[in-house]
C-alpha atoms as a PDB file:
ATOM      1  CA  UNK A   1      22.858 129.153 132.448  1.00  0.00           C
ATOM      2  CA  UNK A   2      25.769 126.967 133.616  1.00  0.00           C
ATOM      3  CA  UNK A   3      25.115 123.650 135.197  1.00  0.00           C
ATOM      4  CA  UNK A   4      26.977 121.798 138.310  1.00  0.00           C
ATOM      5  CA  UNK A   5      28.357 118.748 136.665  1.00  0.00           C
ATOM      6  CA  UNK A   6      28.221 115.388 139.511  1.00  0.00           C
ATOM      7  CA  UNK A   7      31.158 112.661 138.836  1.00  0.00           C
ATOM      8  CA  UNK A   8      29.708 109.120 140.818  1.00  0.00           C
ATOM      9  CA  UNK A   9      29.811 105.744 139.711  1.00  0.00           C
ATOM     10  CA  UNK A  10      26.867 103.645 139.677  1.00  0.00           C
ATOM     11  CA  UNK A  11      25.251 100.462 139.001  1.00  0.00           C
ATOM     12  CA  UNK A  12      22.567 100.615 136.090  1.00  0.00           C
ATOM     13  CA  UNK A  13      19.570  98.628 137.731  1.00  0.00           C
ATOM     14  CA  UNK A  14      17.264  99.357 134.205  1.00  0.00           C
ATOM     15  CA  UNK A  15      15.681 101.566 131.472  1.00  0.00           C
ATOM     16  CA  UNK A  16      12.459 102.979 129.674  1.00  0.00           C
ATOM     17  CA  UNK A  17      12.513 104.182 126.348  1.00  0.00           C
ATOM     18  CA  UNK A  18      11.202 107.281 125.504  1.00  0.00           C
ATOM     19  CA  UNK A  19      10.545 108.756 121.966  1.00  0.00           C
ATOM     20  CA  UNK A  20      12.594 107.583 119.260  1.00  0.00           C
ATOM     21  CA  UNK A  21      16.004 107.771 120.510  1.00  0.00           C
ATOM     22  CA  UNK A  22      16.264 108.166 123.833  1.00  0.00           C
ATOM     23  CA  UNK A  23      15.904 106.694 127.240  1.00  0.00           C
ATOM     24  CA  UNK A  24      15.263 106.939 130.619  1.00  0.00           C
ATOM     25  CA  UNK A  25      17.689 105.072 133.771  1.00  0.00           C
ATOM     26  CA  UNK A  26      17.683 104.074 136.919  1.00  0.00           C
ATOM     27  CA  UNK A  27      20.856 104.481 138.166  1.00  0.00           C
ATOM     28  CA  UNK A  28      22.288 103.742 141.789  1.00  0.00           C
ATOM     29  CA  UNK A  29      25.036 105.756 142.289  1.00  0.00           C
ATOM     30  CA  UNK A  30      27.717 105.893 145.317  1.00  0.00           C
ATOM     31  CA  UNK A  31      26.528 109.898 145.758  1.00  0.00           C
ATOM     32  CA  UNK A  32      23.454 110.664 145.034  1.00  0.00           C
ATOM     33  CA  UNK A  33      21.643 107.330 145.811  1.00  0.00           C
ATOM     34  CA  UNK A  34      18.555 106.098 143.271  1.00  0.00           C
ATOM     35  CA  UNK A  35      18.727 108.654 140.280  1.00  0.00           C
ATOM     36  CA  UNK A  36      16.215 108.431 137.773  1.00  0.00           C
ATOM     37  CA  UNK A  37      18.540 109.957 134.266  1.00  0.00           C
ATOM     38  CA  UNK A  38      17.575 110.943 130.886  1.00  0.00           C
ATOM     39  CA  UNK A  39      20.116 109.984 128.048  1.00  0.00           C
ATOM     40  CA  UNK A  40      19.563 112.069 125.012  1.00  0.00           C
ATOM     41  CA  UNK A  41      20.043 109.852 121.810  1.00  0.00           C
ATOM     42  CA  UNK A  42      21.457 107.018 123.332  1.00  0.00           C
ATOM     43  CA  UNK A  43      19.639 104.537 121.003  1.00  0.00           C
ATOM     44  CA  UNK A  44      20.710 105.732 117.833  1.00  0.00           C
ATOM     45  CA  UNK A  45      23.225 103.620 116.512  1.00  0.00           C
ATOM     46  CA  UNK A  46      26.031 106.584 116.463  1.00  0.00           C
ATOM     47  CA  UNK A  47      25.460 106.314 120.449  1.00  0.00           C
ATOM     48  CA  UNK A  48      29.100 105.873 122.140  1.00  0.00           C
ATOM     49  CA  UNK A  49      26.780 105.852 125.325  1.00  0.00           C
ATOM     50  CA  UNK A  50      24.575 103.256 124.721  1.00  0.00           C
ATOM     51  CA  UNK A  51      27.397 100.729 125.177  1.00  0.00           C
ATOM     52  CA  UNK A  52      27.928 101.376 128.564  1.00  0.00           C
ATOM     53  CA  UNK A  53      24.670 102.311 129.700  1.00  0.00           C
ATOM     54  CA  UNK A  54      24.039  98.681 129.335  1.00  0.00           C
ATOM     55  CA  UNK A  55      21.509  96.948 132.161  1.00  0.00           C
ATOM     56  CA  UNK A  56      23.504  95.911 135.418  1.00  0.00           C
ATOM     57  CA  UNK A  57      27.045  97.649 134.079  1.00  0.00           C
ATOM     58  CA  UNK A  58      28.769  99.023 136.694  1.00  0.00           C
ATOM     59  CA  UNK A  59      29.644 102.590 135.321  1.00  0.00           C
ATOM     60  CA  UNK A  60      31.132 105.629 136.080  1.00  0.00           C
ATOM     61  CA  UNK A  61      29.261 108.651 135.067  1.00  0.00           C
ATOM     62  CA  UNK A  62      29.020 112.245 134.518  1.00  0.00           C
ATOM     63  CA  UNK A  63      25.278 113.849 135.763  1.00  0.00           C
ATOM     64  CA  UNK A  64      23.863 117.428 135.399  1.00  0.00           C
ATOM     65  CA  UNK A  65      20.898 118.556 136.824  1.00  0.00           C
ATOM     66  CA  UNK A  66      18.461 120.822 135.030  1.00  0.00           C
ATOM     67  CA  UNK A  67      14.757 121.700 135.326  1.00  0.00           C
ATOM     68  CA  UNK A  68      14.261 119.498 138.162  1.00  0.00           C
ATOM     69  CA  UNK A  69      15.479 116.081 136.514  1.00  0.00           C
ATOM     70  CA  UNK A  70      18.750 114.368 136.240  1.00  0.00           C
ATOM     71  CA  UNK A  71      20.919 113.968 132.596  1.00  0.00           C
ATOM     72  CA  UNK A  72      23.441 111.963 131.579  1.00  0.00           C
ATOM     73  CA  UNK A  73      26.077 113.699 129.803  1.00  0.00           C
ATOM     74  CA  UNK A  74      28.862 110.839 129.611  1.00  0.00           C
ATOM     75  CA  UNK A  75      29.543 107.352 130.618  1.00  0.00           C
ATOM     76  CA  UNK A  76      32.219 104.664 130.760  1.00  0.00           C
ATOM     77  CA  UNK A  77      31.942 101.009 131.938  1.00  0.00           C
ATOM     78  CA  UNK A  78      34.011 100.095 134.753  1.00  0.00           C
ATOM     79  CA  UNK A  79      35.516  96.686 135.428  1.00  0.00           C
ATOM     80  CA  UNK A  80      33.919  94.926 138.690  1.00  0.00           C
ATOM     81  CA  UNK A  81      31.492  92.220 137.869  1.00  0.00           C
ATOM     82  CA  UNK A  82      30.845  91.888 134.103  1.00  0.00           C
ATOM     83  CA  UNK A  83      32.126  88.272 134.791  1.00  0.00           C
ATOM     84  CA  UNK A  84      29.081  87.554 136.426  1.00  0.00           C
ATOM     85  CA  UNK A  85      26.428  89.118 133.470  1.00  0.00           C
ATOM     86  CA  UNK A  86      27.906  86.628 131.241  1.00  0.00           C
ATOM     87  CA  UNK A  87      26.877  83.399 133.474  1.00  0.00           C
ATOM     88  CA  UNK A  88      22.868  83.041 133.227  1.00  0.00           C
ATOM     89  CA  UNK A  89      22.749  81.503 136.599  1.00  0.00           C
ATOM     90  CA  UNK A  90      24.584  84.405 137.693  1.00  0.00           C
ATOM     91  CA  UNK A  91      22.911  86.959 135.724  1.00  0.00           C
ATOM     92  CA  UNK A  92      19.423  85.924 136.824  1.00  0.00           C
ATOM     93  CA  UNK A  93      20.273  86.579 140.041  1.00  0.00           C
ATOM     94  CA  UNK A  94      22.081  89.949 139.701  1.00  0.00           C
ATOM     95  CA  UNK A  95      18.337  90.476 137.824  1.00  0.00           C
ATOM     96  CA  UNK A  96      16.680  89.776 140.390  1.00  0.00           C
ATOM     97  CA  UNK A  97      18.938  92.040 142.755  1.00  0.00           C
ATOM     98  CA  UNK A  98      18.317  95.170 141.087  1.00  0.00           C
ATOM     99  CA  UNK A  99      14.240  94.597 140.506  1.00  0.00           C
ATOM    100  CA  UNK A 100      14.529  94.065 144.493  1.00  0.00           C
ATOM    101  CA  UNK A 101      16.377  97.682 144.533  1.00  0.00           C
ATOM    102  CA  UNK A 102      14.014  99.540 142.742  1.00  0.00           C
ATOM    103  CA  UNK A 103      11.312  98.427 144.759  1.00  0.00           C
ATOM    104  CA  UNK A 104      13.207  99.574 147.796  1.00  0.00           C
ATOM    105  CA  UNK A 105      15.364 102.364 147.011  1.00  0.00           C
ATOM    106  CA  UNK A 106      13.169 105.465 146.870  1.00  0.00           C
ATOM    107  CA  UNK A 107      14.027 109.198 145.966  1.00  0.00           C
ATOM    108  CA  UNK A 108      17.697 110.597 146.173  1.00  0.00           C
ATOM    109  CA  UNK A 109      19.134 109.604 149.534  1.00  0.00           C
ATOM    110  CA  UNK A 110      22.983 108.605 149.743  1.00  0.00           C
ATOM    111  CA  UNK A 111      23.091 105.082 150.913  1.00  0.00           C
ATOM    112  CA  UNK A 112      27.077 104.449 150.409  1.00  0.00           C
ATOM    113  CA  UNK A 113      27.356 101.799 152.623  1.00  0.00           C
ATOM    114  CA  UNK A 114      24.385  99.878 150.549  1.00  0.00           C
ATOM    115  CA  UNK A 115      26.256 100.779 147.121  1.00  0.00           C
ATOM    116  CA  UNK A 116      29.544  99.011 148.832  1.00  0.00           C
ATOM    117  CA  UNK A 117      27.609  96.118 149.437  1.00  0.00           C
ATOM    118  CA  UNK A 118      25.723  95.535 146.923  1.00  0.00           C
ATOM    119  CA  UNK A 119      29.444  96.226 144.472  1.00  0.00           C
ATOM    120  CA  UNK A 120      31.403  94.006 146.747  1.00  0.00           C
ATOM    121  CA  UNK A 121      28.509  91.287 146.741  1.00  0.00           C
ATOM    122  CA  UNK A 122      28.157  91.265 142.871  1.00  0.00           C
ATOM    123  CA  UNK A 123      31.983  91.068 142.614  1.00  0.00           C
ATOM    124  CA  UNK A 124      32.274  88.032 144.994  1.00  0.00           C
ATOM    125  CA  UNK A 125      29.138  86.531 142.604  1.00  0.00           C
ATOM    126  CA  UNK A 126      30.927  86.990 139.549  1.00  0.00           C
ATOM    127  CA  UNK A 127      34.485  85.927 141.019  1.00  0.00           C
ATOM    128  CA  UNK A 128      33.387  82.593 142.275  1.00  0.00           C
ATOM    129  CA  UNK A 129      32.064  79.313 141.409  1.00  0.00           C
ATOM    130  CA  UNK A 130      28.905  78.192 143.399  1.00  0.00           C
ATOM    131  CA  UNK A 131      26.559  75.406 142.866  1.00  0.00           C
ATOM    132  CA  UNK A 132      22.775  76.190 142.659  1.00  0.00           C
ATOM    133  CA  UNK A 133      22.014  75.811 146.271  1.00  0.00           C
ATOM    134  CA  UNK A 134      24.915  78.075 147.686  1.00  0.00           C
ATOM    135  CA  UNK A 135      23.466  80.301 144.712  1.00  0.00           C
ATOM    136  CA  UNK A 136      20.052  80.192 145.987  1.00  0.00           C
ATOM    137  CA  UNK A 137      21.572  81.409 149.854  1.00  0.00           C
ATOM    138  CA  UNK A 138      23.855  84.067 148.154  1.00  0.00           C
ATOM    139  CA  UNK A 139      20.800  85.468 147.510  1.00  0.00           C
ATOM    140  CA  UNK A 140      18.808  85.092 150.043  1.00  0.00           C
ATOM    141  CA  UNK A 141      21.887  86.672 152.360  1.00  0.00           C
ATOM    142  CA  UNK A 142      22.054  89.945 149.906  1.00  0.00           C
ATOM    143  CA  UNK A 143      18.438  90.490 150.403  1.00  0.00           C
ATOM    144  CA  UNK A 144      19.005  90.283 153.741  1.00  0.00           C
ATOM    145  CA  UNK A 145      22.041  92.953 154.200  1.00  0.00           C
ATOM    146  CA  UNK A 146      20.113  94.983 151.843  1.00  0.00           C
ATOM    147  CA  UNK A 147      16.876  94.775 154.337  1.00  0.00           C
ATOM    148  CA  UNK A 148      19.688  95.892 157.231  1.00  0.00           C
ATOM    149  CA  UNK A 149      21.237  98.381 155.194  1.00  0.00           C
ATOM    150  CA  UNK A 150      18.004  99.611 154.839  1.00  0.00           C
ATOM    151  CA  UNK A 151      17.213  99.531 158.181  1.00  0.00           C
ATOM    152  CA  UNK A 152      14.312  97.021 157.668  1.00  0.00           C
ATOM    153  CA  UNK A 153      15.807  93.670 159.429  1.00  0.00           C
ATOM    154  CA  UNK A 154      15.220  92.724 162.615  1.00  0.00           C
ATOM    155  CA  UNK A 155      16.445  88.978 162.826  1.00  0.00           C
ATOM    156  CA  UNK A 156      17.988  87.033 165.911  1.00  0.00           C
ATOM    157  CA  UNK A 157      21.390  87.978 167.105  1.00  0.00           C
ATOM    158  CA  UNK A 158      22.939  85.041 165.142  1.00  0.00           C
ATOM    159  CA  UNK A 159      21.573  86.153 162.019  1.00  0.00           C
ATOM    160  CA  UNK A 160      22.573  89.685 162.342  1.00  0.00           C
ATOM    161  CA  UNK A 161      25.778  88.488 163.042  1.00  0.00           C
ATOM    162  CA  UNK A 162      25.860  86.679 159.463  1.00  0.00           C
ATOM    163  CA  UNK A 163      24.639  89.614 157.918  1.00  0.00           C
ATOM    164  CA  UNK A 164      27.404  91.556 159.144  1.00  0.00           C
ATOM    165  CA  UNK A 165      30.161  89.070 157.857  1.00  0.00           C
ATOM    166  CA  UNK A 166      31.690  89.642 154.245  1.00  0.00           C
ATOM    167  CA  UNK A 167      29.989  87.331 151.912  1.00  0.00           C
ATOM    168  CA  UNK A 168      32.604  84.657 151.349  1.00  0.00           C
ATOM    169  CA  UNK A 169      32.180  80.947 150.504  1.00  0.00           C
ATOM    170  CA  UNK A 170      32.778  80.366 154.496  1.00  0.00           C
ATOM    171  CA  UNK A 171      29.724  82.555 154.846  1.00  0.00           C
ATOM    172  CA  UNK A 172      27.593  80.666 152.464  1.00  0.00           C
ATOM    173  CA  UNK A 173      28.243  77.103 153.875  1.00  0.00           C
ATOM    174  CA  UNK A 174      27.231  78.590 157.369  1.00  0.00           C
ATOM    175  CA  UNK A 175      24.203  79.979 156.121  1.00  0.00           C
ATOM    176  CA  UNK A 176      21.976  76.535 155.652  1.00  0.00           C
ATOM    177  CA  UNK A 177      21.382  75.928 159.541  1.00  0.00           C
ATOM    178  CA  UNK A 178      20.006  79.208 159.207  1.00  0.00           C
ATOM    179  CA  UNK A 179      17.763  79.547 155.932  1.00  0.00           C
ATOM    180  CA  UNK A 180      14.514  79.161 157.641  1.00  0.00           C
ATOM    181  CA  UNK A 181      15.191  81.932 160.499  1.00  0.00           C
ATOM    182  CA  UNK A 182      16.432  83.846 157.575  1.00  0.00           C
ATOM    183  CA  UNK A 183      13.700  83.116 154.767  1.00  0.00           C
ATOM    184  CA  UNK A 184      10.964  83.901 157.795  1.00  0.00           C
ATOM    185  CA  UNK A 185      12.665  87.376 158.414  1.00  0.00           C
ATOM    186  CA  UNK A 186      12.687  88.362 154.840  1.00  0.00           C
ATOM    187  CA  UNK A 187       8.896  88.128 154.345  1.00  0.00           C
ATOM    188  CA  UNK A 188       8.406  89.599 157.513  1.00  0.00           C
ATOM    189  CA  UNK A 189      10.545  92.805 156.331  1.00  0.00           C
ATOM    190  CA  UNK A 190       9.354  92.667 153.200  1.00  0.00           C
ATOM    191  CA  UNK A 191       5.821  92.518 154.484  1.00  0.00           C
ATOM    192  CA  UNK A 192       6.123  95.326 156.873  1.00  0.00           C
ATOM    193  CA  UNK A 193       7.520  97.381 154.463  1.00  0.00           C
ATOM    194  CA  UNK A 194       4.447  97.841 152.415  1.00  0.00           C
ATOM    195  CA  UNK A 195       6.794  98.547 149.207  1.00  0.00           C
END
């Protein structure tokens, strides 16, 4: 039985173990959306996988899907935002990201304009030099065009307007005035959401 082969990239948002050598992923991928993907031997230390199936790598990858669950038959790290997964300030918060997108992100639905956000965000992260607080609002903001991409904000106009801005450093030293309104709509969202 031959097998449809799917070519996406994704960001790696975490892993289970299962058995001795191999694991499971979570995967967000441009295509397919959330992908749950089993690697076959990918902790044995002959693995050429297990390098770039690393947590938070931005990879592309090659899928196939068989008996009603996804595989992963081969995998390459590409370049976007490993910058930022070597800063622990950084890191923490790309962390934090992806636990926030697999509470969200549910089955396989295509969200491509999410995946472009999230990318672009973690690029700009990595990229740029920001002190704690205008770390503290980068986050903050990506929750909050991840809640709109979602289709779970409903803030003000002004703050829809900043969530539709690309994140720059202009953006961040707007967003202050605005934390509260912001902060407020972000537990209501979150609340609402039940997830």
């Amino acid at each position: 039985m031959s097998y449809h082969l799917y070519q996406t990239k994704g960001i790696v948002l975490g892993n289970a173990n299962v058995g001795e050598s191999n694991r499971y992923y979570h995967i967000f991928t441009k295509d397919l959306g959330l992908v749950v993907a089993f690697a076959q031997g990918v902790r044995e230390l002959k693995s050429k996988l297990k390098y770039h199936l690393q947590d938070f790598n931005y990879i592309s990858l090659d899928l196939i899907r068989g008996g009603g669950s996804w595989r992963v038959t081969s995998g390459k790290e590409e370049s976007g935002f490993e910058n930022g997964l070597k800063d622990k300030s950084k890191l923490k918060i790309i962390a934090s990201i992806t636990t926030f997108l697999k509470r969200f992100l549910h089955g396989e639905e295509r969200n491509e304009p999410l995946f472009d956000e999230i990318l672009s965000n973690f690029s700009f992260l990595s990229k740029e030099t920001l002190d704690t607080e205008m770390e503290k609002d980068f986050e903050i903001l990506l929750v909050a065009k991840i809640l709109d991409k979602l289709g779970y904000w409903g803030g003000n106009s002004e703050t829809k307007k900043i969530i539709e801005l690309p994140t720059s450093e202009e953006t961040l030293t707007m967003f202050p005035q605005h934390r509260s309104e912001f902060l407020k709509e972000v537990n209501r969202a979150i609340k609402e959401s039940h997830l």
